[in-house]
Short mmCIF file of C-alpha atoms in Angstrom, two decimals:
data_model
loop_
_atom_site.label_atom_id
_atom_site.label_comp_id
_atom_site.label_asym_id
_atom_site.label_seq_id
_atom_site.Cartn_x
_atom_site.Cartn_y
_atom_site.Cartn_z
CA MET A 1063 0.00 0.00 0.00
CA THR A 1064 1.25 3.45 -0.89
CA PHE A 1065 0.05 6.63 0.74
CA THR A 1066 0.98 10.06 -0.65
CA VAL A 1067 0.59 13.61 0.41
CA GLN A 1068 -2.24 15.30 -1.45
CA GLY A 1069 -1.00 16.77 -4.69
CA GLY A 1070 2.19 14.68 -5.04
CA HIS A 1071 5.18 16.83 -6.00
CA THR A 1072 3.34 20.10 -6.60
CA ILE A 1073 4.51 22.58 -4.00
CA ARG A 1074 3.46 26.18 -3.95
CA LYS A 1075 5.85 28.67 -2.34
CA ARG A 1076 4.42 31.40 -0.16
CA TYR A 1077 7.30 32.72 1.90
CA LYS A 1078 6.24 35.20 4.52
CA GLU A 1079 8.16 37.44 6.88
CA PHE A 1080 11.15 36.00 8.67
CA GLY A 1081 10.31 34.49 12.05
CA GLU A 1082 7.36 32.34 10.99
CA LEU A 1083 7.36 29.28 8.76
CA ALA A 1084 5.57 29.73 5.48
CA SER A 1085 2.49 27.65 4.86
CA PHE A 1086 2.54 25.48 1.79
CA GLY A 1087 -0.54 24.26 0.01
CA LEU A 1088 0.36 20.81 -1.22
CA GLY A 1089 -2.41 20.54 -3.76
CA ALA A 1090 -2.07 21.64 -7.38
CA SER A 1091 -3.16 25.21 -8.00
CA ALA A 1092 -5.72 25.84 -10.63
CA GLY A 1093 -3.86 28.99 -11.54
CA GLY A 1094 -0.67 27.27 -12.68
CA HIS A 1095 2.12 28.76 -10.61
CA GLY A 1096 -0.30 30.85 -8.65
CA LEU A 1097 1.57 34.12 -9.26
CA ALA A 1098 -0.36 37.11 -8.05
CA SER A 1099 -0.63 40.08 -10.35
CA SER A 1100 -0.30 43.67 -9.23
CA THR A 1101 -0.96 46.96 -10.93
CA CYS A 1102 0.69 50.32 -10.50
CA CYS A 1103 -2.58 52.20 -11.09
CA SER A 1104 -6.12 51.29 -10.22
CA LEU A 1105 -7.91 54.32 -11.67
CA THR A 1106 -10.26 53.87 -14.56
CA PRO A 1107 -9.06 55.69 -17.69
CA GLY A 1108 -11.17 58.66 -18.63
CA LYS A 1109 -12.84 59.08 -21.97
CA MET A 1110 -10.24 61.54 -23.18
CA ALA A 1111 -7.28 59.19 -22.61
CA GLY A 1112 -7.01 55.89 -24.42
CA PRO A 1113 -5.89 52.68 -22.70
CA TRP A 1114 -2.41 52.85 -24.30
CA THR A 1115 -1.87 56.39 -23.00
CA PHE A 1116 -3.00 55.37 -19.56
CA THR A 1117 -0.74 52.31 -19.54
CA LEU A 1118 2.22 54.44 -20.59
CA LEU A 1119 1.56 56.92 -17.80
CA CYS A 1120 1.34 54.08 -15.27
CA GLY A 1121 4.62 52.67 -16.53
CA LEU A 1122 6.38 56.00 -16.31
CA LEU A 1123 5.04 56.53 -12.79
CA ALA A 1124 6.20 53.09 -11.69
CA THR A 1125 9.65 53.67 -13.20
CA THR A 1126 9.95 57.03 -11.45
CA LEU A 1127 8.94 55.55 -8.10
CA ILE A 1128 11.38 52.66 -8.47
CA GLN A 1129 14.29 54.92 -9.43
CA ALA A 1130 13.56 57.14 -6.46
CA THR A 1131 14.14 54.23 -4.06
CA LEU A 1132 17.02 52.43 -5.77
CA SER A 1133 20.36 52.21 -3.96
CA PRO A 1134 23.67 50.47 -4.60
CA THR A 1135 23.90 46.75 -3.92
CA ALA A 1136 27.23 47.07 -2.07
CA VAL A 1137 29.32 49.85 -0.54
CA LEU A 1138 33.00 49.81 0.38
CA THR A 1139 33.74 52.54 2.91
CA LEU A 1140 37.36 53.52 3.55
CA GLY A 1141 38.19 55.47 6.66
CA PRO A 1142 41.06 57.94 7.07
CA LYS A 1143 43.35 55.24 8.52
CA VAL A 1144 43.14 53.16 5.35
CA ILE A 1145 43.43 56.20 3.07
CA LYS A 1146 46.55 57.37 4.91
CA GLU A 1147 48.15 53.94 4.85
CA LYS A 1148 47.45 53.31 1.17
CA LEU A 1149 48.65 56.78 0.12
CA THR A 1150 51.74 56.45 2.34
CA GLN A 1151 52.61 53.19 0.61
CA GLU A 1152 52.13 54.74 -2.82
CA LEU A 1153 54.43 57.63 -1.87
CA LYS A 1154 57.05 55.05 -0.90
CA ASP A 1155 56.58 53.24 -4.21
CA HIS A 1156 56.99 56.54 -6.07
CA ASN A 1157 60.23 57.33 -4.18
CA ALA A 1158 58.83 60.55 -2.76
CA THR A 1159 61.63 60.91 -0.18
CA SER A 1160 64.25 60.58 -2.92
CA ILE A 1161 62.54 63.46 -4.72
CA LEU A 1162 62.92 65.55 -1.56
CA GLN A 1163 66.58 64.65 -1.20
CA GLN A 1164 67.22 65.71 -4.78
CA LEU A 1165 65.56 69.12 -4.49
CA PRO A 1166 67.83 71.64 -6.28
CA LEU A 1167 67.97 74.15 -3.43
CA LEU A 1168 70.91 76.11 -4.78
CA GLY A 1169 69.45 76.37 -8.27
CA ALA A 1170 66.07 77.47 -6.88
CA ILE A 1171 67.71 80.33 -4.98
CA ARG A 1172 69.69 81.43 -8.02
CA GLU A 1173 66.61 81.37 -10.26
CA GLN A 1174 64.45 83.16 -7.75
CA PRO A 1175 63.25 86.47 -9.25
CA ALA A 1176 64.48 89.59 -7.48
CA GLY A 1177 61.23 91.39 -8.25
CA GLY A 1178 63.05 94.37 -9.76
CA ILE A 1179 64.89 95.10 -6.48
CA PRO A 1180 68.65 95.42 -7.18
CA VAL A 1181 69.54 95.13 -3.48
CA LEU A 1182 67.90 91.70 -3.27
CA GLY A 1183 69.77 90.42 -6.33
CA SER A 1184 73.01 91.72 -4.87
CA LEU A 1185 72.27 89.98 -1.54
CA VAL A 1186 71.70 86.65 -3.29
CA ASN A 1187 74.99 86.94 -5.14
CA THR A 1188 76.83 87.87 -1.97
CA VAL A 1189 75.42 84.92 0.00
CA LEU A 1190 75.97 82.38 -2.77
CA LYS A 1191 79.57 83.52 -3.18
CA TYR A 1192 80.33 81.81 0.12
CA ILE A 1193 78.36 78.57 -0.62
CA ILE A 1194 80.29 75.66 -2.15
CA TRP A 1195 77.35 73.24 -2.17
CA LEU A 1196 73.87 73.08 -0.68
CA LYS A 1197 71.68 69.98 -0.55
CA VAL A 1198 69.11 68.02 1.45
CA THR A 1199 70.94 65.35 3.43
CA THR A 1200 67.99 63.49 5.00
CA ALA A 1201 64.26 63.59 4.30
CA ASN A 1202 61.13 61.99 5.73
CA ILE A 1203 57.41 62.26 5.07
CA LEU A 1204 55.73 62.11 8.46
CA GLN A 1205 52.32 60.63 9.23
CA LEU A 1206 49.67 61.90 6.84
CA GLN A 1207 46.44 63.47 7.99
CA VAL A 1208 43.07 63.08 6.25
CA LYS A 1209 40.31 65.43 7.34
CA PRO A 1210 37.02 66.74 5.96
CA SER A 1211 37.51 69.88 3.94
CA ALA A 1212 35.71 73.13 4.59
CA ASN A 1213 33.67 72.36 1.48
CA ASP A 1214 31.23 69.47 1.46
CA GLN A 1215 32.22 66.27 -0.31
CA GLU A 1216 35.93 67.05 -0.23
CA LEU A 1217 38.87 65.70 1.78
CA LEU A 1218 41.86 67.71 2.96
CA VAL A 1219 45.10 65.72 2.86
CA LYS A 1220 48.05 67.07 4.86
CA ILE A 1221 51.52 65.67 4.16
CA PRO A 1222 54.15 66.83 6.70
CA LEU A 1223 57.69 67.05 5.30
CA ASP A 1224 60.76 66.82 7.52
CA MET A 1225 64.20 67.54 6.04
CA VAL A 1226 67.73 68.29 7.13
CA ALA A 1227 69.85 70.29 4.69
CA GLY A 1228 73.48 71.24 4.82
CA PHE A 1229 75.88 73.57 3.10
CA ASN A 1230 79.61 73.85 2.90
CA THR A 1231 81.45 77.17 3.09
CA PRO A 1232 85.14 78.16 3.13
CA LEU A 1233 84.43 80.01 6.37
CA VAL A 1234 84.24 76.73 8.34
CA LYS A 1235 85.60 73.24 7.83
CA THR A 1236 82.44 71.34 8.93
CA ILE A 1237 79.05 71.13 7.23
CA VAL A 1238 76.52 73.67 8.45
CA GLU A 1239 73.17 71.92 8.93
CA PHE A 1240 69.70 73.29 9.41
CA HIS A 1241 66.32 71.64 9.98
CA MET A 1242 63.40 72.34 7.61
CA GLU A 1243 59.75 71.50 8.31
CA THR A 1244 56.85 72.23 6.02
CA GLU A 1245 53.54 70.72 5.00
CA ALA A 1246 52.08 69.96 1.61
CA GLN A 1247 48.29 70.15 1.40
CA ALA A 1248 45.96 68.85 -1.27
CA ILE A 1249 42.25 68.44 -1.86
CA VAL A 1250 40.52 65.20 -2.85
CA ARG A 1251 37.27 65.87 -4.69
CA MET A 1252 34.88 64.23 -7.11
CA ASP A 1253 35.45 65.04 -10.75
CA THR A 1254 32.13 65.13 -12.59
CA SER A 1255 33.46 66.39 -15.90
CA ALA A 1256 31.66 65.27 -19.03
CA SER A 1257 34.76 63.45 -20.33
CA GLY A 1258 33.92 60.27 -18.42
CA PRO A 1259 32.27 58.79 -15.32
CA THR A 1260 32.58 60.46 -11.95
CA HIS A 1261 35.91 59.70 -10.29
CA LEU A 1262 38.07 60.99 -7.46
CA VAL A 1263 41.00 63.33 -8.12
CA LEU A 1264 43.64 65.03 -6.01
CA SER A 1265 44.30 68.68 -6.86
CA ASP A 1266 45.37 72.06 -5.47
CA CYS A 1267 48.56 70.58 -4.07
CA ALA A 1268 50.77 73.27 -2.54
CA THR A 1269 52.62 74.35 0.58
CA SER A 1270 52.52 77.77 2.22
CA HIS A 1271 55.16 79.96 3.79
CA LYS A 1272 53.21 79.81 7.07
CA SER A 1273 53.88 76.10 7.48
CA LEU A 1274 57.62 76.47 6.79
CA ARG A 1275 60.02 76.42 9.74
CA ILE A 1276 63.81 76.51 9.29
CA GLN A 1277 66.18 76.28 12.24
CA LEU A 1278 69.97 76.11 12.47
CA LEU A 1279 71.01 72.89 14.22
CA HIS A 1280 74.36 74.07 15.59
CA LYS A 1281 75.84 77.46 16.43
CA PHE A 1282 79.01 78.63 14.74
CA SER A 1283 80.93 81.88 14.57
CA PHE A 1284 79.07 85.14 14.17
CA LEU A 1285 79.95 85.36 10.49
CA VAL A 1286 78.84 81.78 9.71
CA ASN A 1287 75.64 82.19 11.73
CA ALA A 1288 74.83 85.39 9.83
CA LEU A 1289 75.51 83.66 6.50
CA ALA A 1290 73.27 80.71 7.51
CA LYS A 1291 70.50 83.10 8.55
CA GLU A 1292 70.56 84.91 5.20
CA LEU A 1293 70.57 81.57 3.34
CA MET A 1294 67.56 80.34 5.30
CA ASN A 1295 65.73 83.59 4.54
CA LEU A 1296 66.33 82.99 0.84
CA LEU A 1297 64.91 79.44 1.15
CA VAL A 1298 61.61 80.67 2.63
CA PRO A 1299 60.16 81.68 -0.79
CA ALA A 1300 62.17 79.09 -2.77
CA LEU A 1301 61.24 75.89 -0.92
CA PRO A 1302 57.43 76.11 -1.37
CA ASN A 1303 57.90 76.51 -5.12
CA LEU A 1304 60.22 73.49 -5.17
CA VAL A 1305 57.69 71.36 -3.30
CA LYS A 1306 54.89 72.43 -5.62
CA ASN A 1307 56.87 71.81 -8.79
CA GLN A 1308 58.89 68.74 -7.77
CA LEU A 1309 56.88 66.85 -5.13
CA CYS A 1310 53.23 67.70 -5.85
CA PRO A 1311 53.20 65.86 -9.21
CA VAL A 1312 54.48 62.78 -7.36
CA ILE A 1313 51.75 63.14 -4.73
CA GLU A 1314 49.08 63.41 -7.43
CA ALA A 1315 50.46 60.39 -9.28
CA SER A 1316 50.52 58.43 -6.01
CA PHE A 1317 46.86 59.22 -5.34
CA ASN A 1318 45.84 58.31 -8.89
CA ASP A 1319 47.58 54.95 -8.58
CA MET A 1320 46.00 54.38 -5.16
CA TYR A 1321 42.55 55.08 -6.58
CA ALA A 1322 43.18 52.81 -9.58
CA ASP A 1323 44.29 50.03 -7.20
CA LEU A 1324 41.10 50.42 -5.16
CA LEU A 1325 38.95 50.16 -8.28
CA GLN A 1326 40.87 47.08 -9.36
CA LEU A 1327 40.50 45.62 -5.88
CA VAL A 1328 36.70 45.79 -5.85
CA LYS A 1329 36.60 44.04 -9.22
CA VAL A 1330 38.41 40.92 -8.01
CA PRO A 1331 35.95 38.00 -8.50
CA ILE A 1332 34.58 36.24 -5.43
CA SER A 1333 34.37 32.48 -5.94
CA LEU A 1334 31.02 30.84 -5.09
CA SER A 1335 31.54 27.14 -5.81
CA THR A 1336 31.23 26.92 -9.62
CA ASP A 1337 29.82 30.45 -9.94
CA ARG A 1338 31.45 33.76 -9.10
CA LEU A 1339 30.36 37.18 -7.91
CA GLU A 1340 31.86 40.35 -9.35
CA PHE A 1341 31.49 44.02 -8.45
CA ASP A 1342 31.78 47.15 -10.57
CA LEU A 1343 31.94 50.80 -9.54
CA LEU A 1344 28.74 52.79 -9.90
CA SER A 1345 30.11 56.00 -8.42
CA PRO A 1346 32.40 57.25 -5.64
CA ALA A 1347 31.40 59.59 -2.84
CA ILE A 1348 33.04 61.50 -0.02
CA LYS A 1349 31.22 61.46 3.30
CA GLY A 1350 32.91 63.28 6.16
CA ASP A 1351 36.44 61.89 6.35
CA THR A 1352 35.65 58.69 4.41
CA ILE A 1353 35.66 57.58 0.79
CA GLN A 1354 32.68 55.46 -0.25
CA LEU A 1355 32.62 53.34 -3.38
CA TYR A 1356 29.07 52.52 -4.49
CA LEU A 1357 29.07 49.20 -6.30
CA ALA A 1358 26.92 47.17 -8.64
CA ALA A 1359 27.17 43.38 -8.67
CA LYS A 1360 26.73 40.55 -11.12
CA LEU A 1361 26.61 36.78 -10.82
CA LEU A 1362 28.42 34.69 -13.42
CA ASP A 1363 28.33 30.96 -14.10
CA SER A 1364 31.33 28.67 -14.64
CA GLN A 1365 31.47 29.70 -18.31
CA GLY A 1366 31.70 33.40 -17.46
CA LYS A 1367 28.15 34.15 -18.58
CA VAL A 1368 26.25 36.72 -16.51
CA THR A 1369 23.22 35.01 -14.97
CA LYS A 1370 22.02 37.88 -12.81
CA TRP A 1371 22.62 41.62 -12.54
CA PHE A 1372 22.42 43.62 -9.33
CA ASN A 1373 22.77 47.19 -10.58
CA ASN A 1374 20.60 48.56 -7.82
CA SER A 1375 18.85 47.34 -4.72
CA ALA A 1376 15.17 48.13 -4.40
CA ALA A 1377 15.60 48.26 -0.62
CA SER A 1378 17.52 51.19 0.81
CA LEU A 1379 21.04 50.14 1.83
CA ALA A 1380 21.95 51.95 5.03
CA VAL A 1381 25.75 52.28 5.22
CA PRO A 1382 26.92 51.76 8.81
CA SER A 1383 29.04 54.41 10.49
CA LEU A 1384 32.73 53.52 10.67
CA ASP A 1385 33.39 55.01 14.09
CA ASN A 1386 36.95 53.78 14.75
CA THR A 1387 36.77 50.95 12.21
CA PRO A 1388 39.27 51.40 9.34
CA PHE A 1389 36.86 50.13 6.68
CA SER A 1390 33.54 48.38 6.12
CA PHE A 1391 32.13 46.41 3.22
CA ILE A 1392 28.36 46.03 3.21
CA VAL A 1393 26.57 43.80 0.71
CA SER A 1394 22.81 44.01 0.27
CA GLN A 1395 20.51 41.19 1.26
CA ASP A 1396 19.54 40.34 -2.33
CA VAL A 1397 23.20 39.79 -3.28
CA VAL A 1398 23.78 37.63 -0.19
CA LYS A 1399 20.66 35.66 -1.05
CA ALA A 1400 21.92 35.05 -4.60
CA ALA A 1401 25.34 34.01 -3.28
CA VAL A 1402 23.80 31.48 -0.88
CA ALA A 1403 21.62 30.15 -3.68
CA ALA A 1404 24.68 29.79 -5.95
CA MET A 1405 26.47 27.73 -3.30
CA LEU A 1406 23.41 25.56 -2.63
CA PRO A 1407 21.98 24.68 -6.06
CA PRO A 1408 19.04 22.26 -6.39
CA GLU A 1409 20.31 18.69 -6.05
CA GLU A 1410 19.37 15.18 -5.02
CA PHE A 1411 20.61 13.11 -2.07
CA ILE A 1412 20.06 9.35 -1.91
CA VAL A 1413 20.70 7.34 1.26
CA LEU A 1414 20.44 3.62 2.09
CA LEU A 1415 18.84 4.45 5.39
CA ASP A 1416 19.18 1.04 7.09
CA SER A 1417 22.91 0.90 6.28
CA VAL A 1418 23.85 4.46 7.17
CA PHE A 1419 21.39 5.33 9.94
CA PRO A 1420 19.96 2.02 11.23
CA GLU A 1421 18.41 3.55 14.35
CA ILE A 1422 16.58 6.19 12.31
CA ALA A 1423 15.43 3.45 9.89
CA ARG A 1424 13.96 1.49 12.82
CA ARG A 1425 12.14 4.55 14.14
CA LEU A 1426 10.82 5.41 10.67
CA LYS A 1427 9.38 1.91 10.27
CA SER A 1428 7.82 2.10 13.73
CA SER A 1429 6.26 5.49 13.02
CA ILE A 1430 4.83 4.35 9.67
CA GLY A 1431 3.44 1.26 11.40
CA LEU A 1432 1.32 3.49 13.62
CA ILE A 1433 -0.31 4.87 10.48
CA ASN A 1434 -0.40 1.80 8.25
CA GLU A 1435 1.04 -1.58 9.27
CA LYS A 1436 0.99 -3.00 5.73
CA ALA A 1437 3.06 -0.03 4.46
CA ALA A 1438 5.56 -0.50 7.29
CA ASP A 1439 5.94 -4.21 6.51
CA LYS A 1440 7.11 -3.35 2.99
CA LEU A 1441 10.22 -1.55 4.28
CA GLY A 1442 13.25 -3.79 3.73
CA SER A 1443 16.93 -3.60 4.58
CA THR A 1444 17.62 -1.76 1.31
CA GLN A 1445 15.06 0.97 1.89
CA ILE A 1446 16.05 4.26 0.28
CA VAL A 1447 15.39 7.85 1.29
CA LYS A 1448 15.68 10.38 -1.50
CA ILE A 1449 15.79 14.10 -0.74
CA LEU A 1450 15.42 16.58 -3.60
CA THR A 1451 15.92 20.29 -2.96
CA GLN A 1452 13.58 22.42 -5.06
CA ASP A 1453 14.67 25.62 -6.77
CA THR A 1454 17.06 27.67 -4.63
CA PRO A 1455 16.88 28.50 -0.92
CA GLU A 1456 15.36 31.72 0.35
CA PHE A 1457 17.45 33.91 2.66
CA PHE A 1458 15.95 36.15 5.35
CA THR A 1459 17.52 38.53 7.88
CA ASP A 1460 15.99 40.26 10.85
CA ARG A 1461 17.57 42.00 13.86
CA GLY A 1462 20.99 40.53 13.36
CA HIS A 1463 19.78 36.98 12.72
CA ALA A 1464 19.47 35.07 9.47
CA ARG A 1465 17.49 32.06 8.32
CA VAL A 1466 17.59 29.92 5.20
CA ALA A 1467 14.32 28.34 4.09
CA GLN A 1468 14.19 25.78 1.31
CA LEU A 1469 11.59 23.58 -0.29
CA ILE A 1470 12.42 19.91 -0.43
CA VAL A 1471 10.70 16.75 -1.59
CA LEU A 1472 11.35 13.65 0.49
CA GLU A 1473 10.61 10.22 -0.96
CA VAL A 1474 10.84 6.89 0.84
CA PHE A 1475 11.30 3.74 -1.26
CA ALA A 1476 10.60 0.38 0.38
CA SER A 1477 13.68 -1.15 -1.27
CA SER A 1478 16.37 -0.41 -3.83
CA GLU A 1479 14.29 -2.32 -6.42
CA ALA A 1480 11.12 -0.29 -5.84
CA LEU A 1481 10.16 1.86 -8.81
CA ARG A 1482 7.60 3.98 -7.00
CA PRO A 1483 8.02 5.64 -3.62
CA LEU A 1484 6.16 4.31 -0.63
CA PHE A 1485 5.26 7.89 0.17
CA THR A 1486 6.22 11.40 -0.77
CA LEU A 1487 6.32 14.53 1.35
CA GLY A 1488 6.62 18.17 0.33
CA ILE A 1489 8.45 19.98 3.11
CA GLU A 1490 9.69 23.43 3.96
CA ALA A 1491 12.92 23.11 5.91
CA SER A 1492 14.00 26.22 7.77
CA SER A 1493 17.47 26.55 9.35
CA GLU A 1494 19.28 29.21 11.33
CA ALA A 1495 22.07 30.67 9.19
CA GLN A 1496 25.21 31.67 11.03
CA PHE A 1497 27.92 33.68 9.30
CA TYR A 1498 31.44 33.51 10.67
CA THR A 1499 34.94 34.22 9.42
CA LYS A 1500 38.23 32.36 9.36
CA GLY A 1501 41.05 34.67 8.39
CA ASP A 1502 39.88 36.55 5.33
CA GLU A 1503 37.30 33.88 4.44
CA LEU A 1504 33.58 34.36 5.01
CA ARG A 1505 31.77 31.16 5.94
CA LEU A 1506 28.17 30.13 6.51
CA ASN A 1507 26.84 27.33 8.68
CA LEU A 1508 23.25 26.07 8.84
CA ASN A 1509 22.11 25.08 12.30
CA ASN A 1510 19.12 22.96 13.25
CA ILE A 1511 16.08 22.26 11.11
CA ARG A 1512 12.47 23.22 11.53
CA SER A 1513 10.22 21.40 9.10
CA ALA A 1514 6.66 22.07 8.02
CA PHE A 1515 4.60 19.66 5.98
CA SER A 1516 0.97 18.64 5.63
CA LEU A 1517 -0.08 15.12 6.62
CA SER A 1518 -3.21 13.67 8.16
CA GLN A 1519 -1.22 12.57 11.22
CA PRO A 1520 1.81 14.90 11.22
CA ASP A 1521 2.95 14.34 14.81
CA VAL A 1522 3.59 10.66 14.19
CA LEU A 1523 6.19 11.21 11.46
CA LYS A 1524 7.34 14.76 12.10
CA ASN A 1525 10.17 14.02 14.51
CA VAL A 1526 11.72 11.18 12.55
CA ILE A 1527 11.37 12.98 9.20
CA THR A 1528 13.01 16.07 10.71
CA GLU A 1529 15.84 13.88 12.03
CA ILE A 1530 16.36 12.37 8.55
CA ILE A 1531 16.65 15.84 7.04
CA LEU A 1532 18.95 16.91 9.87
CA SER A 1533 21.19 13.85 9.34
CA VAL A 1534 21.26 13.86 5.53
CA LEU A 1535 20.62 17.35 4.15
CA LEU A 1536 22.36 19.55 6.71
CA PRO A 1537 25.79 17.81 6.74
CA ASN A 1538 25.91 17.74 2.93
CA GLN A 1539 25.02 21.41 2.56
CA ASN A 1540 27.36 22.52 5.36
CA GLY A 1541 30.10 20.56 3.64
CA LYS A 1542 29.62 22.74 0.56
CA LEU A 1543 29.54 25.92 2.63
CA ARG A 1544 32.58 25.02 4.75
CA SER A 1545 35.04 25.88 2.00
CA GLY A 1546 34.16 29.52 2.59
CA VAL A 1547 34.23 32.58 0.37
CA PRO A 1548 37.60 34.37 0.14
CA VAL A 1549 37.19 38.14 0.47
CA SER A 1550 40.34 39.58 -1.06
CA VAL A 1551 39.57 43.14 0.06
CA VAL A 1552 40.52 42.23 3.66
CA LYS A 1553 44.18 41.35 3.07
CA ALA A 1554 44.53 43.83 0.22
CA LEU A 1555 43.78 46.62 2.70
CA GLY A 1556 46.39 45.32 5.14
CA PHE A 1557 44.42 43.08 7.52
CA GLU A 1558 44.82 39.40 8.33
CA ALA A 1559 41.27 38.65 9.42
CA ALA A 1560 37.72 39.93 9.10
CA GLU A 1561 34.59 39.76 11.18
CA SER A 1562 31.00 39.79 9.98
CA SER A 1563 27.72 41.17 11.24
CA LEU A 1564 24.18 41.38 9.94
CA THR A 1565 21.99 44.43 9.61
CA LYS A 1566 18.43 44.69 8.37
CA ASP A 1567 19.85 45.62 4.96
CA GLY A 1568 22.57 43.05 4.45
CA LEU A 1569 25.91 41.63 5.52
CA VAL A 1570 28.77 43.80 6.82
CA LEU A 1571 32.47 42.89 6.85
CA THR A 1572 34.94 44.80 9.00
CA PRO A 1573 38.57 44.08 9.98
CA ALA A 1574 39.03 41.87 13.03
CA SER A 1575 42.57 43.03 13.76
CA LEU A 1576 44.35 46.31 13.19
CA TRP A 1577 47.64 46.79 11.43
CA LYS A 1578 50.28 49.17 12.66
CA PRO A 1579 50.33 52.01 10.14
CA SER A 1580 53.64 53.43 8.97
CA SER A 1581 54.33 56.82 10.53
CA THR A 1582 56.84 57.99 7.95
CA VAL A 1583 57.88 57.51 4.35
CA SER A 1584 61.58 56.69 4.52
CA PRO A 1585 63.99 56.44 1.62
#
């Protein structure tokens, strides 16, 4: 004897809000898939406007409303600590300190215009007559500062410069050294020129006389001290011009390369089993002292074909405040849902229940016997349980918790020779989803199972059926999820490990450990 759930394999999904199991009608729907229709307008068209005009207006209204609520599907937010560290590294790579050490101080003084004042030109010639050579002996770029600019949507970058210069003169046998401190400043802003998409640029790089301090390191004779003082006075107008002309182009090139590296970083594919997830820049933004990169996403199959686009999220994506966190990477719920679905595709699991789980097989036979003894007697030592996952799982988040719900069909065959199942159940299995990290890998684990299915005597079979799903489905799916998802942005920004958290909008990654930022750029 075979008993089946009403409607066989036809299962109708009606997921509701997270926190309650959806109810599934197990009978076939007269309406095919049972998809509900909705309209953007419910007004009756007037006599003056035809149905096509009215439909067009409804469509335009719906499009306008949708566009008004769209937001990016992911946002990478970089705080000042990360910006400083990345720019500091780029300055090192561009040999910025070597540029400072090679500043032509003597040539800059000679070429400095006298402004039509003969006395000044005569003074320069008199001072330089006693200088054999003049050069920067040591140079460092101290810890950068990144602050909000006075104007909205701009960043002020301060780059302190620390140098020791020396000159040789026939008046003394030793090198006369003096200490020079100044500060280069630049503005980071969004360039919205029509030549291309919006991007970030660094401009207005300069240093002012007010930030320049020059001090003699050692005292010498009156004549040498007077000569050193005059030389330092001549450097006050010359050094800012040198920094602007020699160092500022290097600073701008360093920022451009940093920005290009960040754009390349967000485009690194994220492997999801056979599929992969990729991000592209929609637009940058400056918020306070942070840089935000608004991203679109796309899902690609193993052949590199785009299977799903995530250009915008219909739900507003609230970007969390960084506080003291160096960076955050938030991905919207619909992208996370698609990623989970890609890692858990529909598949079939077959188990010889009596061989693998003999105690569960005994309990199953006992439970079926309470319903129908003849059906229980048909179960042999080669009885088979087949679990088929339907479609892809649904992913829900609420108040920092997540749940994965999936539709499955469970079939029990009396023996390995049986062509038809003894019975079939359509079940919604709901599991707690727990995100965790290991190093720079994001992992997901499914815990526990709550099952919902319709049967005339559900309590008799519910516990043993739930235990079968728990013993067969959960270990197999967690095995697929255990490999994790490498998030390259973590190590690329200088961190060894990440930590994850859930918001009502999506999944947030932040660094779990801090690096020690470089304080200077040394040669």
